[in-house]
Coordinates of C-alpha atoms in Angstrom, one line a residue:
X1 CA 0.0 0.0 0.0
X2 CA 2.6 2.4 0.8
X3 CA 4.5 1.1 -2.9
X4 CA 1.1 2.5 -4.0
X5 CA 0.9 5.7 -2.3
X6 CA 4.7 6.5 -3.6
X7 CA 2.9 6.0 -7.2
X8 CA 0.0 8.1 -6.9
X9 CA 2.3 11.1 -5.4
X10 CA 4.8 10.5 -8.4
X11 CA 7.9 9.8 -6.2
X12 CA 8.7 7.2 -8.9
X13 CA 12.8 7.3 -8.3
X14 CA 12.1 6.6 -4.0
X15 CA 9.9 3.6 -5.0
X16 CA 12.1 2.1 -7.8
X17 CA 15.4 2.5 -5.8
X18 CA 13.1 0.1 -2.7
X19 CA 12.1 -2.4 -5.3
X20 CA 15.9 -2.5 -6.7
X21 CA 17.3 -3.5 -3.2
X22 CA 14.1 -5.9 -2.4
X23 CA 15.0 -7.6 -6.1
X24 CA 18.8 -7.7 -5.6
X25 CA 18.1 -9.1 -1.8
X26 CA 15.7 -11.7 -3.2
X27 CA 18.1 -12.8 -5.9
X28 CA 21.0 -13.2 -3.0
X29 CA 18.6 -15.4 -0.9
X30 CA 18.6 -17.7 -4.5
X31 CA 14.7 -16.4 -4.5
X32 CA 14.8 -16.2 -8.1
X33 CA 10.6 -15.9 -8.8
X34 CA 10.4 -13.1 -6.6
X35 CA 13.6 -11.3 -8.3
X36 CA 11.8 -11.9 -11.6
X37 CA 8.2 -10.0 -10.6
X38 CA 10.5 -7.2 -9.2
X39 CA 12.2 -6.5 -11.9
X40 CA 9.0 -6.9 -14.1
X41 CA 7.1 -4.5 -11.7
X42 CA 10.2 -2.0 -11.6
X43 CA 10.2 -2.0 -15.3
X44 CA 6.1 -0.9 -15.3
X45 CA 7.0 1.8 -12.6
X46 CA 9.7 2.8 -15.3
X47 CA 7.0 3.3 -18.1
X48 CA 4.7 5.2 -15.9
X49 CA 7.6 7.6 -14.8
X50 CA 8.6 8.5 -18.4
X51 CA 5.1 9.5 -19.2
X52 CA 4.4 11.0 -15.7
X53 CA 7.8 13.4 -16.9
X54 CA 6.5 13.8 -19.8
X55 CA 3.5 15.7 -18.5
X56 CA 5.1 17.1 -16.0
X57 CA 7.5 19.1 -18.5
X58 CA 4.1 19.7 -20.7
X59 CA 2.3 20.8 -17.3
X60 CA 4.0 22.6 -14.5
X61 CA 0.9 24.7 -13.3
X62 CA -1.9 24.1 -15.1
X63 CA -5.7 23.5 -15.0
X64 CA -7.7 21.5 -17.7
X65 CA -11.0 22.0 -18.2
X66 CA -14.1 19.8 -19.9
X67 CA -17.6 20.8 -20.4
X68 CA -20.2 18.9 -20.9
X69 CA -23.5 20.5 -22.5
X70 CA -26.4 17.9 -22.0
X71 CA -30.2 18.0 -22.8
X72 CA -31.1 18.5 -19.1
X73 CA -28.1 19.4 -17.3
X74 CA -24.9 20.8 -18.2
X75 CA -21.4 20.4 -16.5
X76 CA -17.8 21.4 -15.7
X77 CA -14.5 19.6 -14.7
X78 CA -11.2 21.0 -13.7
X79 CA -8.3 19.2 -13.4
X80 CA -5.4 20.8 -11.5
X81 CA -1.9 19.5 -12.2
X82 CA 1.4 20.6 -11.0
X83 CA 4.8 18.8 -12.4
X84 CA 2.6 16.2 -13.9
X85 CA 1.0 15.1 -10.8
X86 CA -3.4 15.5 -10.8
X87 CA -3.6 17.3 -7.2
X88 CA -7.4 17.8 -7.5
X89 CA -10.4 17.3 -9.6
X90 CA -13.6 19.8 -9.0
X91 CA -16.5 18.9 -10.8
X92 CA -19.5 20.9 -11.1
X93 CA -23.3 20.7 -12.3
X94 CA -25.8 23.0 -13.5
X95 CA -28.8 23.3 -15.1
X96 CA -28.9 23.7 -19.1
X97 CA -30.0 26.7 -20.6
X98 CA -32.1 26.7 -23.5
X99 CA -30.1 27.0 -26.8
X100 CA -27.3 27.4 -25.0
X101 CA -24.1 26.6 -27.0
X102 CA -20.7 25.4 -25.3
X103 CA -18.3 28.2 -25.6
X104 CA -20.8 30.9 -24.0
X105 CA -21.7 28.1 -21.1
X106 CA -17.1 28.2 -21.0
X107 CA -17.1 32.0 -20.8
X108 CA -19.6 32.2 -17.8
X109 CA -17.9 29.4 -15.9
X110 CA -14.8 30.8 -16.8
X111 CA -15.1 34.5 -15.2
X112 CA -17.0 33.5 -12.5
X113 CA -14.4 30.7 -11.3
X114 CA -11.1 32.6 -11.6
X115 CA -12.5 36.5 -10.7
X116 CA -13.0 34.8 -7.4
X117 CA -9.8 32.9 -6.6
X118 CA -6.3 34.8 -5.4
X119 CA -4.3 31.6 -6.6
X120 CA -4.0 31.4 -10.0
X121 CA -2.4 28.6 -12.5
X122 CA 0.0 29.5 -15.2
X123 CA -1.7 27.7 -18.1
X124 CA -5.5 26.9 -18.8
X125 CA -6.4 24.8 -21.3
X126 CA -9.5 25.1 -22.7
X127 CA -11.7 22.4 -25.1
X128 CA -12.9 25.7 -27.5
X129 CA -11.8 29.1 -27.4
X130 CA -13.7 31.4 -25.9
X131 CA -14.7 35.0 -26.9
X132 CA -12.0 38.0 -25.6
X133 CA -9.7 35.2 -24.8
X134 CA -6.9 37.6 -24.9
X135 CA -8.9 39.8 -22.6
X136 CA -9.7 37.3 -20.4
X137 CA -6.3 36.0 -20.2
X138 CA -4.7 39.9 -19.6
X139 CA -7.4 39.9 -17.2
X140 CA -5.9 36.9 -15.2
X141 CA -2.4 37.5 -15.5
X142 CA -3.1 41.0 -13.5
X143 CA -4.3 39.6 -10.8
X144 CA -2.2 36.8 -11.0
X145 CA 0.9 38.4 -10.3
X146 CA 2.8 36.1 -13.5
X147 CA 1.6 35.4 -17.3
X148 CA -1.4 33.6 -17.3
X149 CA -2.0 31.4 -20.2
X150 CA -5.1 31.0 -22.4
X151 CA -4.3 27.8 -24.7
X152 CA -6.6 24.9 -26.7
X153 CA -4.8 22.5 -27.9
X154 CA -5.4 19.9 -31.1
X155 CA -3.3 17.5 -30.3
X156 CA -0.3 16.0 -28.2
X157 CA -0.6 15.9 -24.5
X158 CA -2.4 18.5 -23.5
X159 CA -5.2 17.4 -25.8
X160 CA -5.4 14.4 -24.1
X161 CA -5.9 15.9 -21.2
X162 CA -8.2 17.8 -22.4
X163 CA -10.0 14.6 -23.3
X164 CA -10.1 13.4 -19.6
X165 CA -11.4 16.5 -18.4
X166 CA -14.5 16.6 -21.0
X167 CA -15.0 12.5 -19.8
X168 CA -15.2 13.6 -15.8
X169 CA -17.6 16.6 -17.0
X170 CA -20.1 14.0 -19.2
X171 CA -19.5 10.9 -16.7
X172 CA -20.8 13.4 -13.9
X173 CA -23.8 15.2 -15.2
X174 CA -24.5 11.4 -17.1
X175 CA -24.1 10.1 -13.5
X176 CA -27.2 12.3 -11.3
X177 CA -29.1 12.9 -14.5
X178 CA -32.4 10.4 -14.6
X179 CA -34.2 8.6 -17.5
X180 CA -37.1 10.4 -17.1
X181 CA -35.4 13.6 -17.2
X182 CA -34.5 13.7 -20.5
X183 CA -37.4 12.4 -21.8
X184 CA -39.1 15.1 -20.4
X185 CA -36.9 17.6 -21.7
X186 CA -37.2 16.2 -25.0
X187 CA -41.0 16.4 -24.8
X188 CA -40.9 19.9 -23.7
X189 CA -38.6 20.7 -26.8
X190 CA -41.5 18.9 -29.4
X191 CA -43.8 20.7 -27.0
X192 CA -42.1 24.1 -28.2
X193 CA -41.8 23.6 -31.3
X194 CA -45.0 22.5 -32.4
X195 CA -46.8 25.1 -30.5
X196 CA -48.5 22.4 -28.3
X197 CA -50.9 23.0 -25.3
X198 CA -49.5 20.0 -23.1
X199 CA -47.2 18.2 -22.3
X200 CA -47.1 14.9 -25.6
X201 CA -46.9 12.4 -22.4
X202 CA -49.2 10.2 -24.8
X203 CA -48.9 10.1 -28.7
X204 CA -50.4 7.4 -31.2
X205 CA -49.1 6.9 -34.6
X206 CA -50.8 5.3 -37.5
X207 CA -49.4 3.2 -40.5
X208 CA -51.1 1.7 -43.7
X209 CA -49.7 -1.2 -45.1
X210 CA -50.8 -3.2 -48.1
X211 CA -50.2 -5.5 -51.2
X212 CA -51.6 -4.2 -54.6
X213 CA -54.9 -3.0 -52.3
X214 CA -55.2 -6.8 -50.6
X215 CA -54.6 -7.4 -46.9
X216 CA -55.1 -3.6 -45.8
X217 CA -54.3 -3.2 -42.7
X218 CA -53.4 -0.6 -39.9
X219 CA -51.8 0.0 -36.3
X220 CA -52.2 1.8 -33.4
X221 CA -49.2 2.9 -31.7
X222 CA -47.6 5.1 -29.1
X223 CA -44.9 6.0 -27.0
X224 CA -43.6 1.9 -26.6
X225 CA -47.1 0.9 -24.2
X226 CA -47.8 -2.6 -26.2
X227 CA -51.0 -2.9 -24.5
X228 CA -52.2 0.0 -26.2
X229 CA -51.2 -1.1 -29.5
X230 CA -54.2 -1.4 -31.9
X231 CA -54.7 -3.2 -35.7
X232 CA -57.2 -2.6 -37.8
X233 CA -58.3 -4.7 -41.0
X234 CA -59.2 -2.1 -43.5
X235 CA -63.3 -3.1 -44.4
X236 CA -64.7 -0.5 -47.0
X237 CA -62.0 -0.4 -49.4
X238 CA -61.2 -3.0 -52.4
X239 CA -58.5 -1.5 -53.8
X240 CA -55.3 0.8 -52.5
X241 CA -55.9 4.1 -51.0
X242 CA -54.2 4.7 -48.4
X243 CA -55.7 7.9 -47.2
X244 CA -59.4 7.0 -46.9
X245 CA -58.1 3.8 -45.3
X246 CA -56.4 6.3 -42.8
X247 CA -59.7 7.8 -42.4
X248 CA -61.9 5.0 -42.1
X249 CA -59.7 3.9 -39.0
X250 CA -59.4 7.3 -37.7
X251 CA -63.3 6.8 -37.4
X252 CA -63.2 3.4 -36.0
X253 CA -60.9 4.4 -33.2
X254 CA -62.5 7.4 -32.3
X255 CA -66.2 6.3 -32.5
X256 CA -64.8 3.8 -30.0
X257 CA -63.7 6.9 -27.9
X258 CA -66.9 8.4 -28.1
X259 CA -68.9 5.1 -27.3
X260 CA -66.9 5.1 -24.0
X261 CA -64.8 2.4 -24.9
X262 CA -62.0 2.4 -21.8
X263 CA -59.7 0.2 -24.4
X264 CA -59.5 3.5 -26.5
X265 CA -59.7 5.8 -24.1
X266 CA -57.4 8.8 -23.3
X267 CA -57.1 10.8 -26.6
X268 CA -53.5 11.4 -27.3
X269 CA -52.3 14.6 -26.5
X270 CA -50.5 14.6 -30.3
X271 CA -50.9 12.4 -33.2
X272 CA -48.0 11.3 -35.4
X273 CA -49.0 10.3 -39.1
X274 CA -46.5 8.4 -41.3
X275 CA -46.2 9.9 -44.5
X276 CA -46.9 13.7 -44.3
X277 CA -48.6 16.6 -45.2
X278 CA -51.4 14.9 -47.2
X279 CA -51.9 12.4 -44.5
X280 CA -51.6 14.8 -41.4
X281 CA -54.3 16.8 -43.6
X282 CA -56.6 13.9 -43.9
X283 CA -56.8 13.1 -40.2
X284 CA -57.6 16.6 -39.2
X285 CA -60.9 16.2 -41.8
X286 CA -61.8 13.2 -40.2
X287 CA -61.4 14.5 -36.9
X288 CA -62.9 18.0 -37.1
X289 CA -65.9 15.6 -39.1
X290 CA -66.2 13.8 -35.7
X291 CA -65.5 17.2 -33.6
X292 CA -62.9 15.7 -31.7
X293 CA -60.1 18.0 -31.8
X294 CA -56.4 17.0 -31.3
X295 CA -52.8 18.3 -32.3
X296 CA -51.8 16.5 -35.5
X297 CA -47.9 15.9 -37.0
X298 CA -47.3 14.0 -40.4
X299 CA -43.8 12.8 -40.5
X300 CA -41.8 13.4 -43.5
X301 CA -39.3 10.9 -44.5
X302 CA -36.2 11.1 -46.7
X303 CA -34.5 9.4 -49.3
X304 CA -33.9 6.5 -47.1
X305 CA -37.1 6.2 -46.0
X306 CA -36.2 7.9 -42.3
X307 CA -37.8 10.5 -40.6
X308 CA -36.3 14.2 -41.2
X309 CA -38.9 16.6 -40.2
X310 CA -42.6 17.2 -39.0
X311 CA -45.1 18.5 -41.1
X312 CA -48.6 20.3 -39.9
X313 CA -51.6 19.7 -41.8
X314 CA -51.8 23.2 -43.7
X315 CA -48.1 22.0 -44.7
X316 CA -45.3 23.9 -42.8
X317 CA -42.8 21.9 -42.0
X318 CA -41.0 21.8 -38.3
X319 CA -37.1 21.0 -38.5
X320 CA -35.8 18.2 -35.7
X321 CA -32.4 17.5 -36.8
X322 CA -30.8 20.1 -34.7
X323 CA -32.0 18.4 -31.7
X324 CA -31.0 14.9 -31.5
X325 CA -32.8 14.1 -29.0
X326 CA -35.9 15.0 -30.5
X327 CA -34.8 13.3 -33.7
X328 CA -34.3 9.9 -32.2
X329 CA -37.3 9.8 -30.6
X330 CA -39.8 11.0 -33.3
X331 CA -37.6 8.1 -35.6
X332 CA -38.4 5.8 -33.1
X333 CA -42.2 6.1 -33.1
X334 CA -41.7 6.3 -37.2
X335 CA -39.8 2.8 -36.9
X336 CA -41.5 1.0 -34.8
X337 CA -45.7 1.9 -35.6
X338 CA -44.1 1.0 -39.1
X339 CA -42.1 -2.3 -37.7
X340 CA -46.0 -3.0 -36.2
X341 CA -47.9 -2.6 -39.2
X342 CA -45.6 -4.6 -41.3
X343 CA -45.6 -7.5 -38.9
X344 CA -49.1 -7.3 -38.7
X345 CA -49.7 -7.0 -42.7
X346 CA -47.3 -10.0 -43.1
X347 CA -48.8 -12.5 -41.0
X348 CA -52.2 -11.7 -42.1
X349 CA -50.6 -11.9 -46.2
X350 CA -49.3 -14.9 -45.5
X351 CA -52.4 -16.5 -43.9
X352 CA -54.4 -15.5 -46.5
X353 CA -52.1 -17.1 -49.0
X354 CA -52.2 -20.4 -47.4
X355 CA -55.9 -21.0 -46.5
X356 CA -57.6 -19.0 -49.8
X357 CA -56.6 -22.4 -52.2
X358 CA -58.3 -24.1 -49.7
X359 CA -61.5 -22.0 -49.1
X360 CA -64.7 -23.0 -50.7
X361 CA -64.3 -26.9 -50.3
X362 CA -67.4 -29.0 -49.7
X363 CA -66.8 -30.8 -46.1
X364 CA -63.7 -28.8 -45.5
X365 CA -64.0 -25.9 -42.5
X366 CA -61.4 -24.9 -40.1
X367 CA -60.7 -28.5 -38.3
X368 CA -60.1 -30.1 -41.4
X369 CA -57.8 -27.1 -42.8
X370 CA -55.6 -27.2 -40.0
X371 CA -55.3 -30.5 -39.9
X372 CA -54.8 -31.2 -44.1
X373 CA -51.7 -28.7 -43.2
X374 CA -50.6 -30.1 -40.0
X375 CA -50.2 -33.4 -41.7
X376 CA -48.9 -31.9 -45.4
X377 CA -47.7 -29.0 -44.2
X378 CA -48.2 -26.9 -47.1
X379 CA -51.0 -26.4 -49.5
X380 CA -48.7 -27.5 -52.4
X381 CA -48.3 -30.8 -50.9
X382 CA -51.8 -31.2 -50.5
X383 CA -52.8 -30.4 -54.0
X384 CA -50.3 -32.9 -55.5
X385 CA -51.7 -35.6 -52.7
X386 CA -53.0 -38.9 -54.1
X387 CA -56.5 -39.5 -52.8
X388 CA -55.4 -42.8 -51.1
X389 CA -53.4 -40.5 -48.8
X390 CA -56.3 -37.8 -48.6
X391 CA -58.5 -40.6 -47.5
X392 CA -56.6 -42.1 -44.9
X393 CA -56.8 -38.6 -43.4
X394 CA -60.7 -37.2 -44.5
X395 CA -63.6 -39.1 -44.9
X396 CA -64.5 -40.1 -48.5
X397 CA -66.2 -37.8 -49.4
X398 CA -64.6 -34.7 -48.3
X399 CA -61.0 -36.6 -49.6
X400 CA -63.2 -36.6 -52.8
X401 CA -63.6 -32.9 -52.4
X402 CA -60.1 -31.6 -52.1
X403 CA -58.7 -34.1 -54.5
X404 CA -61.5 -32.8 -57.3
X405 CA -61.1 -29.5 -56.1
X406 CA -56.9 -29.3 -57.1
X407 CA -57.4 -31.8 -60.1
X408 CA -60.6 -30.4 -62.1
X409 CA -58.9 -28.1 -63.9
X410 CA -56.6 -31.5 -65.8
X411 CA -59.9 -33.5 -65.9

């Protein structure tokens, strides 16, 4: 412990000249094992002592700073070293202002720790410069009583120091900063932006997904709660549309609001439509046809088929890539009310396609379907069946049926 101690304080030359007189008394005693993990250990103490004078020639009296600008809270580190050693570490949190950038958060902090102090370091190396640096450093060296020394360094050691600094800063405000914090701070930024009159603690979002018109379907979804997730099998349309199939389960849902169905029951304080303006647009008609009224969003994709802004339903669109935040979390309920519907469309598709050659069959309902493709397992194998085999599963007749059913057409 005291080997350790001798490390941490950098008295690297004390502690190596011990270990060379414990290895050279071990090696006397014919203790040859022990010699050998002296000598290793006294040649790991060496490495450490090069790079310890490196900094130390770098860094004679200095202070590194990191900050840390975070959705919720913000934060500051300074590390003070003298002859390479780290002689202290303050760390400091605070909340973040709104559209408040790093280097004018650096310049606050800056003034208001140093105006303050009567000891002062010879260098400060900063992550980003800060306006009046010059200034600011003239400022310092005044009261200093020697040079004081603005720098921000690119690269070498100082900029990995730098490096550590901004990691205390982050780990810190990471560290007392909750889960539910910066969801709500991200909700209070869509909040903002979209001109909102609560809090969008609950938002659904709707997807259409078809083939060609067949197997319409569409989901319900929010903010991940899968026991409020919803599909709908699209009933009044025979062909694609997918806007009037938006609408007619836009009426479905809400009718089941109004019927005081508890299963549909808060409306969402904000709706999210995939596509955009046209079908933001169409789920305000439906709604203001129902007189329910409630904050509508389309969300406009790219190239790659991702979310890059919102869209109102008279068509202006809202920017979210300079938040991050924001933009994650509105791609997230884009991804996954999608992910939803296309599971959903899927199963049903493929459903259809193996129980529709089988529909229509004199004798055969749902017990003999599933069991023709429990013992087949497909409805390929089934139509290329001999009847023998039919019949040793079906009665005769209904064997009949399914062999004349897949064979008429070569009769």
């Amino acid at each position: 412990i005291r080997q350790a101690e001798r490390i941490f304080s950098g008295h690297y030359r004390q502690l190596t000249a011990e270990l060379q007189a414990e290895m050279e008394n071990a090696a006397e005693e014919l203790n040859f094992e022990k010699a050998a993990a002296l000598r290793d250990r006294i040649r790991a103490i060496s490495v450490l002592g090069k790079q310890q004078q490196v900094i130390a020639g770098v860094c004679a009296d200095t202070d590194v700073w990191g900050i840390y600008v975070g959705q919720v809270r913000s934060g500051c580190a300074v590390l003070h070293i003298e002859d390479g050693n780290l002689l202290g570490r303050e760390v400091e949190v605070f909340p973040t202002a709104a559209d408040e950038a790093l280097p004018a958060v650096l310049a606050a902090v800056l003034q208001q720790y140093y105006l303050e102090r009567g000891a002062l370091p010879s260098e400060i190396l900063l992550p980003e410069p800060v306006e009046d640096m010059e200034t600011l450093a003239a400022l310092l060296t005044g009261r200093a009583g020697h040079r004081v020394t603005l720098r921000v360094p690119q690269r070498g050691e100082r900029a990995e120091l730098l490096r550590m600094a901004g990691r205390n800063a982050r780990e810190e405000v990471e560290r007392i900063t909750s889960d539910a914090e910066r969801v709500n701070k991200t909700l209070e930024q869509l909040q903002q932006l979209a001109g909102l009159p609560v809090l969008p603690r609950r938002m659904e979002s709707y997807d259409i997904s078809h083939t060609a018109g067949q197997d319409m379907v569409a989901s319900m979804d929010g903010k991940p709660l899968k026991r409020d997730y919803r599909r709908f099998q699209i009933k009044s349309l025979d062909h694609a549309d997918d806007l009037r199939a938006l609408q007619e389960v836009l009426q479905r849902r809400m009718q089941r609001y109004l019927d005081g169905d508890e299963h549909f029951s808060p409306l969402p304080d904000l709706l999210l439509m995939d596509g955009g303006h046209l079908q933001a647009q169409a789920t305000q008609q439906q709604l203001e046809s129902m007189g329910i009224h409630v904050p509508i969003l389309g969300m406009v994709k790219d190239d790659r088929h991702r979310t890059r802004a919102l869209v109102t339903p008279e068509g202006r669109e809202l920017g979210i890539q300079q938040s991050p935040p924001l933009f994650a979390l509105v791609g997230r309920v884009q991804e996954e009310v999608h992910r939803f519907a296309i599971t959903y469309h899927h199963e049903k598709h493929s459903r259809s396609a193996m129980t529709s050659r089988l529909d229509g069959i004199p004798g055969i309902g749902n017990v003999r379907k599933k069991a023709l493709l429990k013992h087949f397992k497909s409805v390929k194998a089934i139509s290329e069946a001999e009847l023998v085999q039919l019949e040793a599963l079906l009665p005769k007749a209904a064997a009949r049926a399914v062999y004349d059913h897949f064979h008429e057409k070569n009769t």
